[in-house]
mmCIF file with all atom_site columns, C-alpha atoms in Angstrom:
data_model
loop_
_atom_site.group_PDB
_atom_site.id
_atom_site.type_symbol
_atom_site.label_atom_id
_atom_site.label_alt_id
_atom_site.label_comp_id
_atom_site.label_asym_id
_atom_site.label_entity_id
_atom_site.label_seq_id
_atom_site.pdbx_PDB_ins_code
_atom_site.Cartn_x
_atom_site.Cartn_y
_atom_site.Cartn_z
_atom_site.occupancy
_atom_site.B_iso_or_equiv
_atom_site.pdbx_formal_charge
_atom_site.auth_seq_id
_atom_site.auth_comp_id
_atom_site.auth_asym_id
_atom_site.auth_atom_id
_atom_site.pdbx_PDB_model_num
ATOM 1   C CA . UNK A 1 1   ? 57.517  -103.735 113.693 1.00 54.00 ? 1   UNK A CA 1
ATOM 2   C CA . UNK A 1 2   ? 55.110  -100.736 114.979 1.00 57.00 ? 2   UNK A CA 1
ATOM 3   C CA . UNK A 1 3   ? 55.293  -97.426  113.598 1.00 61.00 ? 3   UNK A CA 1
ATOM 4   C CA . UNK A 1 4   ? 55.373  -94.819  116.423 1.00 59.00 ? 4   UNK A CA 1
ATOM 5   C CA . UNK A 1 5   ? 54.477  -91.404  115.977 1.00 55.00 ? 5   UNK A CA 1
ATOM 6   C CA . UNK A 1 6   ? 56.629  -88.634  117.156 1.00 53.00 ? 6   UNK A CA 1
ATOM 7   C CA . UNK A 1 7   ? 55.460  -87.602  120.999 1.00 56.00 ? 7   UNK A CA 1
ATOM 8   C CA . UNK A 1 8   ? 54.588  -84.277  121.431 1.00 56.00 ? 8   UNK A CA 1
ATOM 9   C CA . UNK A 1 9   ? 57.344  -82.087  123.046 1.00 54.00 ? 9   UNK A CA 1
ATOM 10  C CA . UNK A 1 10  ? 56.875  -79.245  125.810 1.00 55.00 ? 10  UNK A CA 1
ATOM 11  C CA . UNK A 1 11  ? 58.283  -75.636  124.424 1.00 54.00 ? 11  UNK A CA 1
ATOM 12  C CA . UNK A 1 12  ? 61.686  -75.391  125.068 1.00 50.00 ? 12  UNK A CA 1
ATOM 13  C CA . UNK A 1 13  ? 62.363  -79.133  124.859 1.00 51.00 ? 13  UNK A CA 1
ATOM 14  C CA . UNK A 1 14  ? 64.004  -81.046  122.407 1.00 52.00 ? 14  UNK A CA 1
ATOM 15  C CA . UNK A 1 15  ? 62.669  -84.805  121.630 1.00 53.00 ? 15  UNK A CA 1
ATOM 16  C CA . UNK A 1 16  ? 64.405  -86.249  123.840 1.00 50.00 ? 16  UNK A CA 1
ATOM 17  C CA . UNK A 1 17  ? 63.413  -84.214  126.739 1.00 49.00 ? 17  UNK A CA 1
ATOM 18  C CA . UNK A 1 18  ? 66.568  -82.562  127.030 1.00 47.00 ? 18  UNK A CA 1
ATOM 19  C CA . UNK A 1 19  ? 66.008  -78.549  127.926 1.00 44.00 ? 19  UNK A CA 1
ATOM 20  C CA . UNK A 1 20  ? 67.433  -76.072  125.307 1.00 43.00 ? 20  UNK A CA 1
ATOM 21  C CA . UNK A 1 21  ? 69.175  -73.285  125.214 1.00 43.00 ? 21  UNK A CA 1
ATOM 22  C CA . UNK A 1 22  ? 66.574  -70.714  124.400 1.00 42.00 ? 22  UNK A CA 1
ATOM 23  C CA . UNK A 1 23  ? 64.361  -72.504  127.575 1.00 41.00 ? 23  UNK A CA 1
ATOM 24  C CA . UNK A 1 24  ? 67.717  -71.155  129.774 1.00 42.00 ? 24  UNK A CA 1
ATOM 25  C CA . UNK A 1 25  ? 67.830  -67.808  127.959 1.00 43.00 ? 25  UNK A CA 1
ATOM 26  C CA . UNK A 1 26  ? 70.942  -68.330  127.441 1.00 44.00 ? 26  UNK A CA 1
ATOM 27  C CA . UNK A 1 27  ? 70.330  -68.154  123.297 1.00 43.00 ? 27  UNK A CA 1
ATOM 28  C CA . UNK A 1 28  ? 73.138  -69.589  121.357 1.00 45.00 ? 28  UNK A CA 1
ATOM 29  C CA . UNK A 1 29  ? 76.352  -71.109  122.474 1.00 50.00 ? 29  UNK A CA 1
ATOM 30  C CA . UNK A 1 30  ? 77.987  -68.346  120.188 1.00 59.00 ? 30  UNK A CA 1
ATOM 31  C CA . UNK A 1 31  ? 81.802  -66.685  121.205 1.00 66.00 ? 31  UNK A CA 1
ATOM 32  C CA . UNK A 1 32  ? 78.897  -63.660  122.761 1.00 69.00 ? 32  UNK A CA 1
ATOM 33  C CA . UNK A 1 33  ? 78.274  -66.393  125.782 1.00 84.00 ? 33  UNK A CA 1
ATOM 34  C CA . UNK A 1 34  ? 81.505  -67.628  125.994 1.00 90.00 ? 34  UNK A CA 1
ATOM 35  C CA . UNK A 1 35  ? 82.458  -64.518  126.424 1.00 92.00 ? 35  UNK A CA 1
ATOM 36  C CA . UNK A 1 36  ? 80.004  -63.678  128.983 1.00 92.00 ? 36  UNK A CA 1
ATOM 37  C CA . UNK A 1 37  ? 81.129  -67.361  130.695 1.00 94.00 ? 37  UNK A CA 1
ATOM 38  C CA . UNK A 1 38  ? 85.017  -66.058  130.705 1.00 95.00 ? 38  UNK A CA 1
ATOM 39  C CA . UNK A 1 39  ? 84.155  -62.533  131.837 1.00 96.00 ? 39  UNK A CA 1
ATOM 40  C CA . UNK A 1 40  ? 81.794  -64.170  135.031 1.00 96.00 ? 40  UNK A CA 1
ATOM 41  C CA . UNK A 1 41  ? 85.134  -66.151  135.660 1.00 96.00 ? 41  UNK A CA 1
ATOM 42  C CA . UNK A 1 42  ? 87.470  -63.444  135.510 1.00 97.00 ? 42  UNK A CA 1
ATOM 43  C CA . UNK A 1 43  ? 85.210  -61.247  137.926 1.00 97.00 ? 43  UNK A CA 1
ATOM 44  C CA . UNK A 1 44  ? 84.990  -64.369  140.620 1.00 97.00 ? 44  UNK A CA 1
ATOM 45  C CA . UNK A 1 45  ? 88.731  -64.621  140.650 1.00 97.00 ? 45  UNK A CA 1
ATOM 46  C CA . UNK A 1 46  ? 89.518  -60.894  140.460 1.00 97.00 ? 46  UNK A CA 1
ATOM 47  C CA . UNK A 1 47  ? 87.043  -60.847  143.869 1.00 97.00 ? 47  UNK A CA 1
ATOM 48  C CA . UNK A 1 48  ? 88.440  -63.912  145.311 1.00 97.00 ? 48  UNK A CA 1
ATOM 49  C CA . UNK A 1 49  ? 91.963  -62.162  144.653 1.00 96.00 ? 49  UNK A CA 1
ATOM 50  C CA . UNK A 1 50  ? 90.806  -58.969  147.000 1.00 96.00 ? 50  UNK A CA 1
ATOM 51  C CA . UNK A 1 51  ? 90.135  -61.366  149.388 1.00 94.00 ? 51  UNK A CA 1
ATOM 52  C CA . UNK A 1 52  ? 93.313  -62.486  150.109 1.00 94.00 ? 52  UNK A CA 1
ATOM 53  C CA . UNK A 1 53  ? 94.956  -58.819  149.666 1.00 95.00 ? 53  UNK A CA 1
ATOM 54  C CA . UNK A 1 54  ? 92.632  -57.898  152.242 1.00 93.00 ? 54  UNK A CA 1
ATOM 55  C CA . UNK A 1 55  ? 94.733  -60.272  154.792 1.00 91.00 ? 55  UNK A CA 1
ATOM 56  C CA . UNK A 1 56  ? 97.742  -58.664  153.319 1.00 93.00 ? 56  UNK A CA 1
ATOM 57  C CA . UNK A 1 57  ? 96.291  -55.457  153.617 1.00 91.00 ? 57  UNK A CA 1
ATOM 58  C CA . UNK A 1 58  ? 96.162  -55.880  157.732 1.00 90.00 ? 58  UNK A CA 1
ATOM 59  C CA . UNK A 1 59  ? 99.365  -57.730  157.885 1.00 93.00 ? 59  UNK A CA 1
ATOM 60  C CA . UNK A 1 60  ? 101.982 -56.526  156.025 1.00 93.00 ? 60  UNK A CA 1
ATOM 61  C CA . UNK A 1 61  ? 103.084 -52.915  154.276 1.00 91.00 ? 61  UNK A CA 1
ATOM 62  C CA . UNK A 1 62  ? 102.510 -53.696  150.895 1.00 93.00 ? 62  UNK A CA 1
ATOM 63  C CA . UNK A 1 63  ? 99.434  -55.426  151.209 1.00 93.00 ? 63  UNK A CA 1
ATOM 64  C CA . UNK A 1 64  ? 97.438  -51.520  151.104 1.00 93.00 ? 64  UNK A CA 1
ATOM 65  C CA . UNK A 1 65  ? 98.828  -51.111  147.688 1.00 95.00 ? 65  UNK A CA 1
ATOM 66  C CA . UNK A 1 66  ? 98.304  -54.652  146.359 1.00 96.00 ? 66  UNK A CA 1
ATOM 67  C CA . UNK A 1 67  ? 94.663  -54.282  148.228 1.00 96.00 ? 67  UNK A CA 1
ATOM 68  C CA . UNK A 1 68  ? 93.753  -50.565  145.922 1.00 95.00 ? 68  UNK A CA 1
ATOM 69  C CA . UNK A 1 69  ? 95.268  -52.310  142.619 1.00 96.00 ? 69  UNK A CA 1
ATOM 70  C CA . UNK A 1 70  ? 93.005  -55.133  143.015 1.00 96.00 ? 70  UNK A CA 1
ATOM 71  C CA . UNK A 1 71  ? 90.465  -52.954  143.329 1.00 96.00 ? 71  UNK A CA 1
ATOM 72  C CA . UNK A 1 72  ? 90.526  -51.410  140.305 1.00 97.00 ? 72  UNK A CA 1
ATOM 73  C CA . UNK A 1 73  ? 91.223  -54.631  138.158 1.00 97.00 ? 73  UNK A CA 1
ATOM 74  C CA . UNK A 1 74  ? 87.949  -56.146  140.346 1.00 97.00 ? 74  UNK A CA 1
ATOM 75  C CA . UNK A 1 75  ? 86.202  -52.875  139.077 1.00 97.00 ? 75  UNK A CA 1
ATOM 76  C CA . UNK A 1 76  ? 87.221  -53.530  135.227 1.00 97.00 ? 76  UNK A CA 1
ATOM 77  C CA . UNK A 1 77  ? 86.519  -56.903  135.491 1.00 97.00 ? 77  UNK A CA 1
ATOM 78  C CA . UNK A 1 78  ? 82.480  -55.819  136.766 1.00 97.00 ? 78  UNK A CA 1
ATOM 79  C CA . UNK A 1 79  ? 82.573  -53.674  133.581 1.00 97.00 ? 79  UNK A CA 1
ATOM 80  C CA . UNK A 1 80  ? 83.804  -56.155  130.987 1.00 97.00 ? 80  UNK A CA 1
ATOM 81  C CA . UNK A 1 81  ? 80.708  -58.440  132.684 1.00 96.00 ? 81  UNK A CA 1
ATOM 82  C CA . UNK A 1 82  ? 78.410  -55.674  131.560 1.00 96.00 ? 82  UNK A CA 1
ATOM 83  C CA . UNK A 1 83  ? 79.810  -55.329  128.030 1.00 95.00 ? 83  UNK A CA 1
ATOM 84  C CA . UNK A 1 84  ? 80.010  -59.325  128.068 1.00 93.00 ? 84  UNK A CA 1
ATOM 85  C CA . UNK A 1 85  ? 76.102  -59.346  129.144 1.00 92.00 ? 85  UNK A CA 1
ATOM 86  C CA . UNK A 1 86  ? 74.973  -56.824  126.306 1.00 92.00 ? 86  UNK A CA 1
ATOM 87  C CA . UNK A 1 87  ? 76.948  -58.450  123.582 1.00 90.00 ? 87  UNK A CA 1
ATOM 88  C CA . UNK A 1 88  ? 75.818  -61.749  124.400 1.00 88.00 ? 88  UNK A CA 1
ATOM 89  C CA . UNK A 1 89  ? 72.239  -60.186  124.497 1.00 88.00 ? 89  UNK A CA 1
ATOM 90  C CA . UNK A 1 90  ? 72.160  -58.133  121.531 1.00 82.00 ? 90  UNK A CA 1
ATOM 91  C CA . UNK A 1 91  ? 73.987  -59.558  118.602 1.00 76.00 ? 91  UNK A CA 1
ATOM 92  C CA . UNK A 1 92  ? 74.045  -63.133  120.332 1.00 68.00 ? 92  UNK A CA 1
ATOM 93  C CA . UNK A 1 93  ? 70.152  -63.002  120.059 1.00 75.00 ? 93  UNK A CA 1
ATOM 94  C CA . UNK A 1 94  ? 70.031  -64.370  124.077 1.00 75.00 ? 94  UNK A CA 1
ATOM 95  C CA . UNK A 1 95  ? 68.637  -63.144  127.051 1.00 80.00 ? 95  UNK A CA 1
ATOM 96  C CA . UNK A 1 96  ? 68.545  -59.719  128.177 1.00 88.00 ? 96  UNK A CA 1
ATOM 97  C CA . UNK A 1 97  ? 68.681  -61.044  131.937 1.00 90.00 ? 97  UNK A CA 1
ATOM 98  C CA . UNK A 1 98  ? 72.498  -61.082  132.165 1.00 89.00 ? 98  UNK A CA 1
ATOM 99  C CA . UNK A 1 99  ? 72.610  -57.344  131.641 1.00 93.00 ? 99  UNK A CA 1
ATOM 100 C CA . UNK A 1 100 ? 70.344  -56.866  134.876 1.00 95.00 ? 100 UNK A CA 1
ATOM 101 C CA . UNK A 1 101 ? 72.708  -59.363  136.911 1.00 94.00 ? 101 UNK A CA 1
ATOM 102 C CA . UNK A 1 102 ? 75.924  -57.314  135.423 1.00 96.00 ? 102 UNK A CA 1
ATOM 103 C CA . UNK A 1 103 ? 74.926  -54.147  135.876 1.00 97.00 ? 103 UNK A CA 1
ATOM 104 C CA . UNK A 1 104 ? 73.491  -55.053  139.572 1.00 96.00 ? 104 UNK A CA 1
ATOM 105 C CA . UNK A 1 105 ? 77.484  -56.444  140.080 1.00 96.00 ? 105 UNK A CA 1
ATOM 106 C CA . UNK A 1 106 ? 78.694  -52.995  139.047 1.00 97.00 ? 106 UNK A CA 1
ATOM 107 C CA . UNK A 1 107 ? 76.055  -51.081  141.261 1.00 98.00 ? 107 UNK A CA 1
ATOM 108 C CA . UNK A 1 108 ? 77.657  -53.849  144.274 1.00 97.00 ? 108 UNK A CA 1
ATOM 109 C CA . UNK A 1 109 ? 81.080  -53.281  142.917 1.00 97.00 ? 109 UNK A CA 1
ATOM 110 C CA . UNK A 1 110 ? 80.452  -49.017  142.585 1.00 97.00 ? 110 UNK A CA 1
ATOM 111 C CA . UNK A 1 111 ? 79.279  -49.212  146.712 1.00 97.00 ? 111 UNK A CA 1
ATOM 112 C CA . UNK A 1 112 ? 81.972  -51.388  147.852 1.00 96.00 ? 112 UNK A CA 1
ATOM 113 C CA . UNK A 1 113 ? 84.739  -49.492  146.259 1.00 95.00 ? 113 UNK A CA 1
ATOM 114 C CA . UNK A 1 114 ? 83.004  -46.687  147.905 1.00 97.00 ? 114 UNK A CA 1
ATOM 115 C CA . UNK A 1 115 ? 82.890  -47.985  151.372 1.00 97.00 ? 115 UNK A CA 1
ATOM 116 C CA . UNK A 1 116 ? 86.506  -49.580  150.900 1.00 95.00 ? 116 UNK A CA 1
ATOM 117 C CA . UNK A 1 117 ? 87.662  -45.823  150.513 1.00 94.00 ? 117 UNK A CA 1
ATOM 118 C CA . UNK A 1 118 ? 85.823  -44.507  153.166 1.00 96.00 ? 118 UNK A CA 1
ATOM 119 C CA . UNK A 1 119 ? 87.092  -47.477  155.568 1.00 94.00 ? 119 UNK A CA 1
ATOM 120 C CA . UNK A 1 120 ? 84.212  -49.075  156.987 1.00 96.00 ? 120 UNK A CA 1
ATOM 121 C CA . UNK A 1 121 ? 85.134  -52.469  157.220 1.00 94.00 ? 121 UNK A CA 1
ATOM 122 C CA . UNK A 1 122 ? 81.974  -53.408  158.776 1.00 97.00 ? 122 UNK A CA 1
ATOM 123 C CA . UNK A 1 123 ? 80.014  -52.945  155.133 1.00 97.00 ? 123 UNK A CA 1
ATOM 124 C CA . UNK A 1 124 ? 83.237  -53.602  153.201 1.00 96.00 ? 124 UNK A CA 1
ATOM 125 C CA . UNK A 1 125 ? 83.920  -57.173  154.242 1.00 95.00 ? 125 UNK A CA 1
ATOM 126 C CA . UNK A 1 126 ? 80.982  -58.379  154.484 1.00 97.00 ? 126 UNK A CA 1
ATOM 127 C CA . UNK A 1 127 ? 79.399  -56.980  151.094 1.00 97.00 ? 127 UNK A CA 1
ATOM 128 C CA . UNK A 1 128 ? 83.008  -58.280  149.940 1.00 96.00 ? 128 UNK A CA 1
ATOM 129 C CA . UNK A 1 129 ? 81.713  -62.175  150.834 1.00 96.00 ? 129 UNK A CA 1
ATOM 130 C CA . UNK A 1 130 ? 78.410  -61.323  149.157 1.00 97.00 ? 130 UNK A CA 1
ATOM 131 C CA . UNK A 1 131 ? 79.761  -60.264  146.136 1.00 97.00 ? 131 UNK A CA 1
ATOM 132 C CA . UNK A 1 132 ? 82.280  -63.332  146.144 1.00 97.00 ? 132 UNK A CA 1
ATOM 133 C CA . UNK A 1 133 ? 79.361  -65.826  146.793 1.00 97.00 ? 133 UNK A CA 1
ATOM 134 C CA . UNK A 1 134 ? 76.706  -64.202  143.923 1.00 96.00 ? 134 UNK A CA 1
ATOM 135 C CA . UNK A 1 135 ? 80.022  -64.312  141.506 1.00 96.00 ? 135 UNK A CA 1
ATOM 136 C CA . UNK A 1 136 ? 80.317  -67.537  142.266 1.00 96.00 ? 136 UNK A CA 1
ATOM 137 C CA . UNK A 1 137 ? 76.595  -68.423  141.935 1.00 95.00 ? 137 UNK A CA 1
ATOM 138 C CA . UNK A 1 138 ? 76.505  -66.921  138.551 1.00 94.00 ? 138 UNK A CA 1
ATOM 139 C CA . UNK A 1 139 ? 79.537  -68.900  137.295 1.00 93.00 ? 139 UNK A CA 1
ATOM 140 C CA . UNK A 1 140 ? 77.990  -71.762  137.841 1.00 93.00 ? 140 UNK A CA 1
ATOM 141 C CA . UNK A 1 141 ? 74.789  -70.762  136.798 1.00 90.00 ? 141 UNK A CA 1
ATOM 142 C CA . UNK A 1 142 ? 76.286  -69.660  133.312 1.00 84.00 ? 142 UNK A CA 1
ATOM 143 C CA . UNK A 1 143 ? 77.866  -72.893  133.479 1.00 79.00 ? 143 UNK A CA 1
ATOM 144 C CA . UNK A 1 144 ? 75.248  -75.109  133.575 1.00 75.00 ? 144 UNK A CA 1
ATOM 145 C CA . UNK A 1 145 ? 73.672  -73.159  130.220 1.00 63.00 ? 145 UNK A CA 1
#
């Protein structure tokens, strides 16, 4: 029986080749990134949510109501994603990317809340599918860390 000596390992690796956490910058899988995880989550649905009040909104009288409250729990939702992002960050010891992608969703969230009031659904709806699809792609992107 040979003895084999340990084969070198690329940063960021573990032995058996399997990518870590710190490689991801996603630092420790701590309650900060679960947190982060749950508040990505909560923003997709909150967005997918205004989606469908928005075909309430044109076709029936409540829908306008249900449409504004949304907004503002879609808007609380972008800014517990920005608290998730620096806690996660800060005393999770991960990376300091989430905060950019967070506080780039509350920029998004800031204009489209804008444009929503001033009713110009040709902005509105469509920066409503791009927020919906970048949610989406940072859920699973957090996911996969």
């Amino acid at each position: 029986m040979a003895i084999q000596a340990p084969r070198p390992t690329a940063p960021g690796t573990t032995a058996t080749g399997a990518t870590t956490a710190a490689e991801h910058g996603g630092g420790s899988t701590s309650g900060g990134s679960t947190f982060l995880r749950v508040s990505i989550a909560l923003q997709t649905l909150t967005i997918f949510l205004q989606a469908l009040s928005s075909g309430l909104l044109m076709t029936t009288s409540y829908g306008e109501v249900l449409h504004g409250v949304g907004a503002r729990v879609m808007y609380g939702a972008t800014m517990i994603y920005v608290l998730a992002a620096v806690l996660a960050w800060k005393p999770g010891g991960g990376s300091p990317r989430p905060i950019l992608h967070a506080t780039g969703f509350l920029v998004l969230a800031s204009v489209q809340v804008a444009v929503g009031i001033a009713h110009i659904p040709a902005v509105h709806l469509p920066l409503g599918v791009l927020m919906f699809g970048l949610s989406v792609l940072a859920l699973t992107l957090t996911r996969r860390r």
